[in-house]
Coordinates of C-alpha atoms and ligand atoms in Angstrom, one line a residue:
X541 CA -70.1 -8.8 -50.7
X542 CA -73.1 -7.1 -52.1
X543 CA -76.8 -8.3 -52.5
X544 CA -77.6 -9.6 -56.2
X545 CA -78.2 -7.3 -57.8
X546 CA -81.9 -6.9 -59.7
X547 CA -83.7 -6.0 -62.6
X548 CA -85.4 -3.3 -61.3
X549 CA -83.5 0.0 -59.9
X550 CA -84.4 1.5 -57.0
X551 CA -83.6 4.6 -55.4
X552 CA -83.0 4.6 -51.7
X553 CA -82.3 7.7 -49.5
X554 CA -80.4 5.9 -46.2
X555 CA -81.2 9.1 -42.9
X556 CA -79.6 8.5 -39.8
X557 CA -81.3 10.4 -37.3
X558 CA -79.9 13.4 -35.2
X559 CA -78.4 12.6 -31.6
X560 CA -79.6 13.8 -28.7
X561 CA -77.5 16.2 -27.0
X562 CA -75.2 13.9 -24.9
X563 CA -71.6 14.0 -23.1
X564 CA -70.3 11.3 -25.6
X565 CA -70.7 13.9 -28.7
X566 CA -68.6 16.5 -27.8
X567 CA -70.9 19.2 -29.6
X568 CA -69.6 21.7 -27.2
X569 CA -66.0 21.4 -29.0
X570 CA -67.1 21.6 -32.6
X571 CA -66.9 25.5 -32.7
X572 CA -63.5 25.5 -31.9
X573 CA -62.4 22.9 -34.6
X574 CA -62.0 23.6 -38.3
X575 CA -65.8 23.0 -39.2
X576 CA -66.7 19.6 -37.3
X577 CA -70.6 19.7 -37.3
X578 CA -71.0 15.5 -36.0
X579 CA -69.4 13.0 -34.3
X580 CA -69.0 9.7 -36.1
X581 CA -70.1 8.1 -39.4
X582 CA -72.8 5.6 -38.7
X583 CA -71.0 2.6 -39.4
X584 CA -74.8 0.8 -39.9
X585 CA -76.1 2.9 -42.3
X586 CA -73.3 3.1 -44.3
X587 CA -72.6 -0.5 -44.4
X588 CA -76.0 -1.2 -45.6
X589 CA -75.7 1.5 -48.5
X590 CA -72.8 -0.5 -49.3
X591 CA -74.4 -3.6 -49.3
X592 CA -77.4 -3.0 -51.4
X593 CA -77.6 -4.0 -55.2
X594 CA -74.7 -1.9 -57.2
X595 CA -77.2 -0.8 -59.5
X596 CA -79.1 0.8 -56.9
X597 CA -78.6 4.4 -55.9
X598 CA -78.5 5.3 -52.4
X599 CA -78.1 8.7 -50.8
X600 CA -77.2 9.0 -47.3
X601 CA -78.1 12.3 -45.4
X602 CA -76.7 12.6 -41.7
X603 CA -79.1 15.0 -40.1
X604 CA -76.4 15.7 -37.5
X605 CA -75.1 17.3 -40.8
X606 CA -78.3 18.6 -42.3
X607 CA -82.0 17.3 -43.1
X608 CA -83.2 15.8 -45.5
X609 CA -84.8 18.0 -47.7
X610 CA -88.2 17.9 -49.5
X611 CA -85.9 17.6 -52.4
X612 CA -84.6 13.8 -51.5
X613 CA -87.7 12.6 -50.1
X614 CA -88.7 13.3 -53.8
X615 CA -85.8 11.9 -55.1
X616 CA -86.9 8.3 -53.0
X617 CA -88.3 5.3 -54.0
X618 CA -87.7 4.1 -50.2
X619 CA -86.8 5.7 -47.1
X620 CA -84.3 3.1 -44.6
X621 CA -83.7 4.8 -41.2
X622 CA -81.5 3.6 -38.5
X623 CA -80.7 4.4 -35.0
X624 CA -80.3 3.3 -31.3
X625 CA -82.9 4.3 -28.2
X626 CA -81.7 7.5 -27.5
X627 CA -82.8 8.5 -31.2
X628 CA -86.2 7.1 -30.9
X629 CA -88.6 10.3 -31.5
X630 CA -86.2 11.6 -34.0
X631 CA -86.3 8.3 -36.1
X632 CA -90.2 8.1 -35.4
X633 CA -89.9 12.0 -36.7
X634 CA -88.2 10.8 -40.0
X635 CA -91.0 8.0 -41.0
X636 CA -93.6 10.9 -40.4
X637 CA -92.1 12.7 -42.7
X638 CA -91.2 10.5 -45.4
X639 CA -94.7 9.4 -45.2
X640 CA -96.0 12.7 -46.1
X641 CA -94.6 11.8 -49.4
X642 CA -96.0 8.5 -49.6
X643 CA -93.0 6.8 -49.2
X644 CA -92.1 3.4 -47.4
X645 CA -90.0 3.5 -44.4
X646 CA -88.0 0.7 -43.2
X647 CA -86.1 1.0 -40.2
X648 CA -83.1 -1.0 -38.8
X649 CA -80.3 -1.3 -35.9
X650 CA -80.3 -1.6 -32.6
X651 CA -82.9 0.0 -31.0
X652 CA -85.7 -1.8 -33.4
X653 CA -83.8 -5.4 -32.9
X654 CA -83.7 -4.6 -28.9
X655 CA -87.9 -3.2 -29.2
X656 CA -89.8 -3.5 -32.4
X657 CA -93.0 -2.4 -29.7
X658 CA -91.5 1.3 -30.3
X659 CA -91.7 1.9 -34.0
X660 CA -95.2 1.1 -34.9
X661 CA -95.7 3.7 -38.3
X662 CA -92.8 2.3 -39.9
X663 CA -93.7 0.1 -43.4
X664 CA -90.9 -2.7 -42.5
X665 CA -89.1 -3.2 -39.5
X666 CA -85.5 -5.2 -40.0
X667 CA -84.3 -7.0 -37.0
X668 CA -81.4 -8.2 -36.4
X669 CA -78.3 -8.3 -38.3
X670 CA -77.5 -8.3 -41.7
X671 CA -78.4 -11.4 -43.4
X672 CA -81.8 -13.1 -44.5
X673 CA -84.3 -10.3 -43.7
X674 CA -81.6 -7.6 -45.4
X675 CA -82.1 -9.8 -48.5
X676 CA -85.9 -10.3 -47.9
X677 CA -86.4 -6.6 -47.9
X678 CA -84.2 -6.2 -50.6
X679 CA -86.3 -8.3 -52.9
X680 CA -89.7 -6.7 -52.0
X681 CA -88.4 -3.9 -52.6
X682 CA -87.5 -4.5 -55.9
X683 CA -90.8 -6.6 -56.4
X684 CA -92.7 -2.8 -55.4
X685 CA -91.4 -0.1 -53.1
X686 CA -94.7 1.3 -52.1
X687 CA -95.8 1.2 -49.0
X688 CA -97.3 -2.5 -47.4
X689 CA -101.2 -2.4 -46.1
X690 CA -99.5 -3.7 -42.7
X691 CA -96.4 -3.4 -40.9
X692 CA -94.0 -6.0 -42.0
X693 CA -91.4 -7.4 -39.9
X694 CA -88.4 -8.7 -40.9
X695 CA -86.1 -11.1 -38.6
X696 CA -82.7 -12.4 -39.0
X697 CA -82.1 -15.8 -38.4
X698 CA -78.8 -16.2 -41.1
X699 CA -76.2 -13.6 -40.7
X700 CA -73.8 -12.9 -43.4
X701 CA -70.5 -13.4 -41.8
X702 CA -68.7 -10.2 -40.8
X703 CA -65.8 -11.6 -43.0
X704 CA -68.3 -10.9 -46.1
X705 CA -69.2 -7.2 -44.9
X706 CA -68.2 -4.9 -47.8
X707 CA -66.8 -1.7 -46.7
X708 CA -69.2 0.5 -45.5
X709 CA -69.8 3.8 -47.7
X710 CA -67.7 5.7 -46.6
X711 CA -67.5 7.9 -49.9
X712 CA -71.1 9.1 -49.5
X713 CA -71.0 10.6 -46.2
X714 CA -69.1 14.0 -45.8
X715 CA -66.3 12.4 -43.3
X716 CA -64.2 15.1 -42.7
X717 CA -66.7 16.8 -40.8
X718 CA -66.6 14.3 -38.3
X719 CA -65.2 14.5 -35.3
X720 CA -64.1 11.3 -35.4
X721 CA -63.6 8.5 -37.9
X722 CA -65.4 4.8 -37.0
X723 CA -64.6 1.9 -37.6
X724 CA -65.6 -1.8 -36.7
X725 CA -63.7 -4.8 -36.8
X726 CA -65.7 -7.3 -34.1
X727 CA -69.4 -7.9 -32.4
X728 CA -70.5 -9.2 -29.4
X729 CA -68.8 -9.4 -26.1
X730 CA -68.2 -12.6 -23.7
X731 CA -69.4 -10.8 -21.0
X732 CA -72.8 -10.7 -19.2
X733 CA -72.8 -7.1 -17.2
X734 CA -76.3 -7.1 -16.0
X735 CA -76.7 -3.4 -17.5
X736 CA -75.5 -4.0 -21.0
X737 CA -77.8 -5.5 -24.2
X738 CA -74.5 -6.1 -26.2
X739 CA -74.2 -9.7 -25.2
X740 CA -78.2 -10.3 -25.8
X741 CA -78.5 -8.4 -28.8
X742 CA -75.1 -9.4 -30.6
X743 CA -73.4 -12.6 -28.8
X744 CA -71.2 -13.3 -26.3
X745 CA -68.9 -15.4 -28.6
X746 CA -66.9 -12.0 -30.6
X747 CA -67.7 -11.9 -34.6
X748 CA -65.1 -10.6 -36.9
X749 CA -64.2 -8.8 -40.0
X750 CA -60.3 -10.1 -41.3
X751 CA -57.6 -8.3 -40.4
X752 CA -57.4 -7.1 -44.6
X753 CA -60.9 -6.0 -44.1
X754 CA -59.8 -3.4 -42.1
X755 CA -56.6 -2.7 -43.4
X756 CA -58.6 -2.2 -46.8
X757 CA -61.6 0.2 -44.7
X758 CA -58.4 2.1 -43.5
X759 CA -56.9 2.7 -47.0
X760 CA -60.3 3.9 -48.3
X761 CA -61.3 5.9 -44.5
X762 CA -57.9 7.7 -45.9
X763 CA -58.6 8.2 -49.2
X764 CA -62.2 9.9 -48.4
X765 CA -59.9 12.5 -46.0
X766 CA -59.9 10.8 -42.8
X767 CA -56.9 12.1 -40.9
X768 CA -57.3 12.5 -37.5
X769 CA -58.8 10.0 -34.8
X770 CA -60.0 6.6 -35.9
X771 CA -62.5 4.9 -33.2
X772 CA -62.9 0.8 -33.4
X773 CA -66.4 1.1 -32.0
X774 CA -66.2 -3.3 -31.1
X775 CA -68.2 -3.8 -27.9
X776 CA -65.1 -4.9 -26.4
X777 CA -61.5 -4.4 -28.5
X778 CA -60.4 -7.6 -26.8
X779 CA -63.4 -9.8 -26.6
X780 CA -61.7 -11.7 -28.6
X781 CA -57.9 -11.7 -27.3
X782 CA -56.4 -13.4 -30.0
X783 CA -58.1 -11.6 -32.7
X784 CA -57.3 -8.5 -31.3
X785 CA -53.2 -10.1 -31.6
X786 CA -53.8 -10.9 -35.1
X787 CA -55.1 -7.7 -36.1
X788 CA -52.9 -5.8 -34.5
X789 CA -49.4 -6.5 -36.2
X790 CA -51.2 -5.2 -39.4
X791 CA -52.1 -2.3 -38.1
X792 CA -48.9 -1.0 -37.0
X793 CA -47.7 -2.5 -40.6
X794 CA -50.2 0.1 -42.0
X795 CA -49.3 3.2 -40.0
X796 CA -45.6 2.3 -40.8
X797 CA -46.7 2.5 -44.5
X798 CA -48.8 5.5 -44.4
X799 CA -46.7 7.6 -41.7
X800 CA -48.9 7.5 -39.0
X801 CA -51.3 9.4 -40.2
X802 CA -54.5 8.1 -38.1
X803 CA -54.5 8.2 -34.2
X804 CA -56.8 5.4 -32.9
X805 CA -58.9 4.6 -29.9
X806 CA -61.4 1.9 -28.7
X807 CA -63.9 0.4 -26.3
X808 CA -62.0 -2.5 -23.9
X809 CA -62.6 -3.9 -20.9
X810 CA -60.0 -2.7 -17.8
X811 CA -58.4 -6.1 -17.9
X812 CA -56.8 -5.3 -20.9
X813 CA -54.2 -4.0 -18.0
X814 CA -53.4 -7.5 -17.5
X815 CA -52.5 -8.1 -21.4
X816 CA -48.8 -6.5 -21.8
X817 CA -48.3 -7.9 -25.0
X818 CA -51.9 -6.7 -25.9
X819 CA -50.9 -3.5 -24.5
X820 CA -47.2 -3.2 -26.1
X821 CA -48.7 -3.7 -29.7
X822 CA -51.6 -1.0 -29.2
X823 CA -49.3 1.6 -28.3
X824 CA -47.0 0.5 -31.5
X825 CA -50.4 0.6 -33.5
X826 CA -50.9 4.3 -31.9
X827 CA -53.9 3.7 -30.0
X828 CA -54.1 6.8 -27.9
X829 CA -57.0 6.2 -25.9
X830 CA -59.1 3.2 -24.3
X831 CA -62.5 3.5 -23.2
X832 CA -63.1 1.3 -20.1
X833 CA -66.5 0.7 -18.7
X834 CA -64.9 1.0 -14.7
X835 CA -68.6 1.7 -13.9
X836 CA -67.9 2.1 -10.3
X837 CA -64.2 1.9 -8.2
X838 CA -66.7 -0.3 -5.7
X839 CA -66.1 -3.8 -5.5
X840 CA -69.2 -4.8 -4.0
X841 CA -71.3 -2.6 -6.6
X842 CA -69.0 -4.6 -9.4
X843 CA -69.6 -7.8 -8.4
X844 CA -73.4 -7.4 -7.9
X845 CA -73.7 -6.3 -11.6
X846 CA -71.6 -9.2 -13.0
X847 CA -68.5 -7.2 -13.9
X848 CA -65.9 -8.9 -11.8
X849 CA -63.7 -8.8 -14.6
X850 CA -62.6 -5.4 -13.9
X851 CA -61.3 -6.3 -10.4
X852 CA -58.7 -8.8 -11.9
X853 CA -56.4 -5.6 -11.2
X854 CA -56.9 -3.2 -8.7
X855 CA -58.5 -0.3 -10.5
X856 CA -56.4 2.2 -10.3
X857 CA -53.3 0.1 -11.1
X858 CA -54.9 -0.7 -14.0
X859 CA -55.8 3.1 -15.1
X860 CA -51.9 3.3 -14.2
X861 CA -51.0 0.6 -16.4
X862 CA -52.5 1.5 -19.6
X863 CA -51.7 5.6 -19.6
X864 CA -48.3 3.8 -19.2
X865 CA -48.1 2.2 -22.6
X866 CA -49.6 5.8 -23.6
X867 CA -53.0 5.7 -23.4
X868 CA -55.2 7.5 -22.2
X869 CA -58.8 6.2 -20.5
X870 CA -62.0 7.4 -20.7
X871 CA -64.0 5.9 -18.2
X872 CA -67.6 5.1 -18.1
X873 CA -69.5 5.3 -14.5
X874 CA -72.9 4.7 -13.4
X875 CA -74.6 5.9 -10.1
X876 CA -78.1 4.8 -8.8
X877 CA -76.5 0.9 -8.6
X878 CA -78.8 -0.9 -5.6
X879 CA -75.5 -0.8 -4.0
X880 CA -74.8 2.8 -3.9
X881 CA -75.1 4.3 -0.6
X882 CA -75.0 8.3 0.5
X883 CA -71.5 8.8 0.3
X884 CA -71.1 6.5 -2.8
X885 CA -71.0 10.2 -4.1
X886 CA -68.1 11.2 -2.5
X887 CA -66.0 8.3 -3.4
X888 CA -66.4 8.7 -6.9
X889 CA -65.3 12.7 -6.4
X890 CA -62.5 10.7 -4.7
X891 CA -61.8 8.4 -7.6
X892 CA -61.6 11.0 -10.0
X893 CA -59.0 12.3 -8.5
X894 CA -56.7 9.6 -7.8
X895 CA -57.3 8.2 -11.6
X896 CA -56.3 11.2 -13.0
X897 CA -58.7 10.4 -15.7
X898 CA -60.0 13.6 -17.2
X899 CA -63.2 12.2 -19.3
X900 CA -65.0 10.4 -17.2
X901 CA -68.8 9.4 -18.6
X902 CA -71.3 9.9 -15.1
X903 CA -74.6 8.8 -16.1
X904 CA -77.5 7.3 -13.8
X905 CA -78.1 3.8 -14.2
X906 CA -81.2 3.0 -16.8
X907 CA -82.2 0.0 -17.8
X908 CA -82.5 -0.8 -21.4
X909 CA -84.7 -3.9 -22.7
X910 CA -83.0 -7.2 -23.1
X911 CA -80.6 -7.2 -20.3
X912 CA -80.3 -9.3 -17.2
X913 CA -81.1 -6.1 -15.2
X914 CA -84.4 -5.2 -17.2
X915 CA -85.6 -8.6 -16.2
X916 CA -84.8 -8.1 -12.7
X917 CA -86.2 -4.9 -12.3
X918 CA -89.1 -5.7 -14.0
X919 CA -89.7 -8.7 -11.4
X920 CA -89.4 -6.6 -8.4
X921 CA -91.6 -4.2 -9.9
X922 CA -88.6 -1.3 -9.8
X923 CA -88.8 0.1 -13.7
X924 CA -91.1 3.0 -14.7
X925 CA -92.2 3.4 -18.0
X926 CA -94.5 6.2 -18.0
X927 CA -92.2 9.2 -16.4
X928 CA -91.0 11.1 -18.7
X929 CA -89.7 13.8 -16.0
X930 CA -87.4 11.3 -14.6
X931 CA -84.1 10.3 -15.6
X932 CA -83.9 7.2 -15.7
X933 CA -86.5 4.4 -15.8
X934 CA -85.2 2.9 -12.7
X935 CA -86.7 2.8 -9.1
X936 CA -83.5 3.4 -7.2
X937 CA -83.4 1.7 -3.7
X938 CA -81.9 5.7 -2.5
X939 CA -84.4 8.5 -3.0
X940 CA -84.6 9.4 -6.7
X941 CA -83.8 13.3 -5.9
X942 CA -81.2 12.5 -3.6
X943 CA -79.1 10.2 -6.4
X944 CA -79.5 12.9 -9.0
X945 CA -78.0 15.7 -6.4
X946 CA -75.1 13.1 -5.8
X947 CA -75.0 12.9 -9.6
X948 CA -75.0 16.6 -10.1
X949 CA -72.4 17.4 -7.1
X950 CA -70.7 14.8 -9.0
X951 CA -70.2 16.6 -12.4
X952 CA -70.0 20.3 -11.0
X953 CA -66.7 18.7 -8.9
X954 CA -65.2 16.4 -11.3
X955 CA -65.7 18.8 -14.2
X956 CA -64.7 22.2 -12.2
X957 CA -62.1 23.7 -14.9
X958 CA -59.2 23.9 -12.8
X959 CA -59.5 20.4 -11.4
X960 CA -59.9 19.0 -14.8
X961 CA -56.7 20.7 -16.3
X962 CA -54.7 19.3 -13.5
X963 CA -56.0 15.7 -15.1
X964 CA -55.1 16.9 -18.3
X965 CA -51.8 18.2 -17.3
X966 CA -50.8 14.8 -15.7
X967 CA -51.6 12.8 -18.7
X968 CA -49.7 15.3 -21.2
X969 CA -46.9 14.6 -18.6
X970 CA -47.2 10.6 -17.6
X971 CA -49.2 9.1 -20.5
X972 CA -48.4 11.0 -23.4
X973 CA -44.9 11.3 -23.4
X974 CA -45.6 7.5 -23.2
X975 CA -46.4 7.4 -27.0
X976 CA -43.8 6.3 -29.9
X977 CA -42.3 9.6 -31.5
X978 CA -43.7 8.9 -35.2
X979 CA -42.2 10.5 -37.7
X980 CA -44.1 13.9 -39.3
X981 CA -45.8 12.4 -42.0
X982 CA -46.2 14.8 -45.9
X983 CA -50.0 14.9 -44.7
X984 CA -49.1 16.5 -41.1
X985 CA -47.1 19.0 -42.9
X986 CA -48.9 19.8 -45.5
X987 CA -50.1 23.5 -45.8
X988 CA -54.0 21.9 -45.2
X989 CA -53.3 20.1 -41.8
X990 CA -51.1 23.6 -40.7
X991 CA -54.2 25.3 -41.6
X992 CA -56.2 23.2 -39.8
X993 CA -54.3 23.5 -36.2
X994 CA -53.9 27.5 -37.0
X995 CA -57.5 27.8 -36.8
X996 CA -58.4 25.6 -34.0
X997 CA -55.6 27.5 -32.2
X998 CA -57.4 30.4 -33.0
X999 CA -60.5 29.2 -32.2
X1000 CA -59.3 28.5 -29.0
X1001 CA -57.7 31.4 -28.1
X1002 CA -60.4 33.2 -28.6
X1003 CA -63.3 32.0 -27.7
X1004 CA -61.9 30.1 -24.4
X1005 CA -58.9 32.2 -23.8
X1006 CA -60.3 35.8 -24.7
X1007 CA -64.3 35.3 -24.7
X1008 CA -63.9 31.9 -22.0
X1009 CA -64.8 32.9 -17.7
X1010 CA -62.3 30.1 -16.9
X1011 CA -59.4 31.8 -19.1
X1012 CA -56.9 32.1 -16.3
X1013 CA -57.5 28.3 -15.8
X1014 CA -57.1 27.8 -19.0
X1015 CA -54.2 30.0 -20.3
X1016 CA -52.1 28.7 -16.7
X1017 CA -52.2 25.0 -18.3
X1018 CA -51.7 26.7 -22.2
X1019 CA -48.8 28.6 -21.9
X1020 CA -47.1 25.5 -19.8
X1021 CA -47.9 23.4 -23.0
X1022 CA -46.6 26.4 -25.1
X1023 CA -43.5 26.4 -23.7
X1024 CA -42.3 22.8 -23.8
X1025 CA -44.1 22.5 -27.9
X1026 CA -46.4 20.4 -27.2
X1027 CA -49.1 22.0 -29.5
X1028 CA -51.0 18.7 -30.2
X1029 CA -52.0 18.1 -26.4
X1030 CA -53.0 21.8 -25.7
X1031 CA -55.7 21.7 -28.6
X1032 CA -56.7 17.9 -27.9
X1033 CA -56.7 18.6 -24.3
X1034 CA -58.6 21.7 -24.8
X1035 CA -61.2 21.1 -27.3
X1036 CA -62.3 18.1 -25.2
X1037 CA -62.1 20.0 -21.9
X1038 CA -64.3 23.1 -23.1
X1039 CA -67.2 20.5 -23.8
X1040 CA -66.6 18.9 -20.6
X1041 CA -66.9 22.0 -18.6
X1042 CA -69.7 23.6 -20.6
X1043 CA -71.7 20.0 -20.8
X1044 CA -70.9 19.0 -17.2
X1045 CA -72.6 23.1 -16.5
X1046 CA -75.3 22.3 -18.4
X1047 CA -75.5 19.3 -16.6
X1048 CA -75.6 20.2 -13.0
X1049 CA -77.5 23.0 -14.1
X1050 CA -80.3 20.6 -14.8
X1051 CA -80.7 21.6 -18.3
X1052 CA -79.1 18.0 -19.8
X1053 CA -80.4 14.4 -18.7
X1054 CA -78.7 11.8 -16.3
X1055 CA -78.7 8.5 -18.7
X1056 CA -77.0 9.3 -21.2
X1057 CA -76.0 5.8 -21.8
X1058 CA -75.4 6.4 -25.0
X1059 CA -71.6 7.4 -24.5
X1060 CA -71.0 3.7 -25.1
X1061 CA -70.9 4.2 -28.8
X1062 CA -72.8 1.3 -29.5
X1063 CA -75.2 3.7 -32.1
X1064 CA -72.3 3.3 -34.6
X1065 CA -72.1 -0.5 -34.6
X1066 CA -73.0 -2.7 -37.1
X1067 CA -75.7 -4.5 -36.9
X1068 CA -79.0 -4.5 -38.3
X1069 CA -79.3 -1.3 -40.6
Ligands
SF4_1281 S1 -70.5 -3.7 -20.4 FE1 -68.8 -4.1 -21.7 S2 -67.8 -5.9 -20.8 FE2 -69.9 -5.8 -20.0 S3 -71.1 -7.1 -21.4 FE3 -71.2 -5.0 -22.1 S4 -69.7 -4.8 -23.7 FE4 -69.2 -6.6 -22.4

């Protein structure tokens, strides 16, 4: 479904912001790929290109890939921006400069649907999700795209069902210099983690595209040159249980038909462990990797945030269960919880090792508006607004310096080189001999994807195993890999491992912040833009 279309055509230049430097973005690995520059298409941004009037013309400029130039700001008519918290200043950054050209500037997504308060230059703020204001904006536009005398704020209060999405636009960002593909098939989580905005800013009852919708945003993820990793960026893969069911025989339908060619990956919550048949079907579908919000391996710490869910299974059995059915988790942890105590650092070290879990997302707790623990804080005076030195906004009940030493230690240990290749080697052993042996599909071997792995081979040689100061780390767990084939887990394992190790330095080095909350993925969701 598009918006009518209208008499008038307008031309609108979509910008998604650049990130700030974060674990979740794995910038560290993009000089040894084949020429990745970014790390996902902005689902948002895209989707609302697609959505727009057909007679319209958009262009979309990733400045993750490149700015926009003086050239498109001239080319505009309208400027729509998008982005979550973490990309505040640069979004803010963006307006400024469209609005040296006189141009209006709406912005959308999840950060301006969570705090309007923070965008005060921009012409129209759109808030919420797709639907009524999306169409109301539309229509002024088309009415006159200069800029308003006031700010104008839009809100949602009708959504267009997901169901009616069109495809997002794919075709007009540059995917193959992704990192990843992204892809979307539900919002909203039934979950109330007194941390997390997703249940506040999207529902706890799961939205959804159908099934053919994503079988259809496959085919055409594909045909724009999407071969490697797909990521469902859903809140929660199995918010829904029996949507995830339904969706999932047609996607192992559609790898069947098209050889495979797509490994995927998504957000779920740990109990997923509980779900064989859930479980069984994701590693037919080739899902390779889960990300699980574990947040802590303390069951007090769980409970007092509302996430007793992931105790249904003992933690670790669970981390045990799913690398069994081949996939691999990424974890998500937060330290500075009111529960944490001085050695809370010492049994996450502890943790690490026993999961085996090689990425492992350590950011301090910070509270974002419109959650359960924003409310609280605020009550018991605890959040800071003003310090921009610090962190995280939080008033921890331990010393502020002491938690970020804990969280420092913390990253030095779990990311020292030698430590994480051990993790690495114990899930190219256990988890991903786990995986179905699918067949080499025309696109693996064709003379393109060869190319490909040739130079990230090179690339890795060289510049970790030649130019690296952990090369006899390294080349230990490379030749081991070397010898038994397995080419594809040596350059997955090491690509991601560089970045670890050289953000994790960084890191405990002080030069990168502690909150990087922004691992969650949530910036490439739907909603809003
Ligand atoms: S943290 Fe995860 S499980 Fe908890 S509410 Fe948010 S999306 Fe749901």
């Amino acid at each position: 479904m598009r918006a009518e279309g209208t008499e008038t055509v307008r031309r609108i230049l979509c910008v998604f912001p650049r990130y700030t430097s974060s674990f979740g973005t794995f910038e560290y690995a993009y000089p040894l790929t084949d020429g990745v520059q970014a790390f996902m298409p902005p689902q948002g941004l895209l989707l609302i290109a697609a959505y727009l009037p057909a007679n319209w013309q958009v262009r979309f400029i990733d400045e993750n890939l490149r700015p926009a130039t003086m050239e498109d700001f001239e080319w505009a008519e309208a400027v729509f921006v998008s982005g979550m918290h973490i990309q505040r200043q640069q979004m803010n950054d963006i307006c400024r400069r469209a609005h040296a050209f006189d141009l209006c500037v709406a912005i959308g997504g999840p950060s301006v649907s969570a705090c309007p308060d923070y965008y005060p230059s921009f012409d129209y703020l759109h808030v919420g999700e797709l639907g009524d204001a999306t169409n109301e904006l539309i229509a002024r536009l088309a009415r006159d795209p200069s800029r308003p005398e006031e700010q104008v704020v839009l809100t949602t209060k009708d959504r267009v069902s997901m169901t009616e999405f069109p495809i997002p636009a794919y075709e007009l960002a540059e995917v193959k210099k992704y990192f990843l593909g992204s892809i979307q098939y539900s919002s909203g989580c039934p979950y109330q983690c007194e941390f997390c905005d997703i249940p506040g800013l999207y529902g706890r009852n799961p939205r959804l595209k159908t099934p053919q919708q994503i079988i259809a945003e496959l085919d055409k993820l594909r045909e724009c040159g999407v071969t490697g990793s797909v990521y469902f960026v859903d809140d929660n893969f199995i918010g829904n249980r029996k949507a995830a069911l339904d969706l999932l025989p047609h996607l192992i339908e559609w790898q069947k038909r098209t050889g495979y060619v797509m490994r995927l990956a998504c957000e779920a919550t740990l109990n997923i462990a509980k779900r064989p048949e859930i479980l069984e079907k994701m590693r037919e579908a080739f899902f390779i990797t889960v990300f699980c919000g574990i947040e802590t391996p303390d069951p007090d710490a769980l409970k007092a945030m509302h996430k007793d869910h992931n105790m249904m299974v003992p933690i670790l059995e669970g981390v045990r269960t799913i690398n069994s059915y081949g996939m691999e988790v990424v974890s998500g942890i937060i330290m500075g919880l009111d529960t944490d105590k001085p050695e809370t650092g010492d049994a996450l070290i502890r943790f690490v090792e026993e999961s085996r879990i090689p990425l492992l997302t350590i950011n301090l707790l910070q509270a974002l508006p419109k959650t359960p623990l924003w409310d609280r804080l605020e009550k018991e005076g605890r959040l800071i607004h003003d310090d921009d030195g610090r962190d995280s906004n939080v008033n921890f009940l331990l010393p502020y310096d002491q938690v970020v030493d804990s969280w420092r230690k913390c990253m030095e240990v779990a990311y020292e080189p030698a430590k994480l290749f051990a993790r690495y080697e114990h899930q190219c052993d256990y988890t991903y001999t786990q995986r179905i042996k699918v067949p080499i599909s025309p696109e693996q071997k064709s003379w393109a994807n060869i190319k490909r792995a040739l130079i990230m081979l090179r690339n890795i040689f060289w510049k970790v195993g030649v130019l690296g100061d952990y090369k006899k780390v390294f080349w230990k767990f490379a030749l081991r890999r070397l010898r038994r084939g397995d080419i594809e887990g040596l350059i997955a394992s090491s690509m991601i491992g560089h970045h670890l190790i050289m953000f994790a330095r960084a890191a405990s080095g002080g030069q990168q912040n502690a909150s990087n909350y922004s691992i969650r993925l949530r910036e490439a969701s739907v909603p809003a833009e």
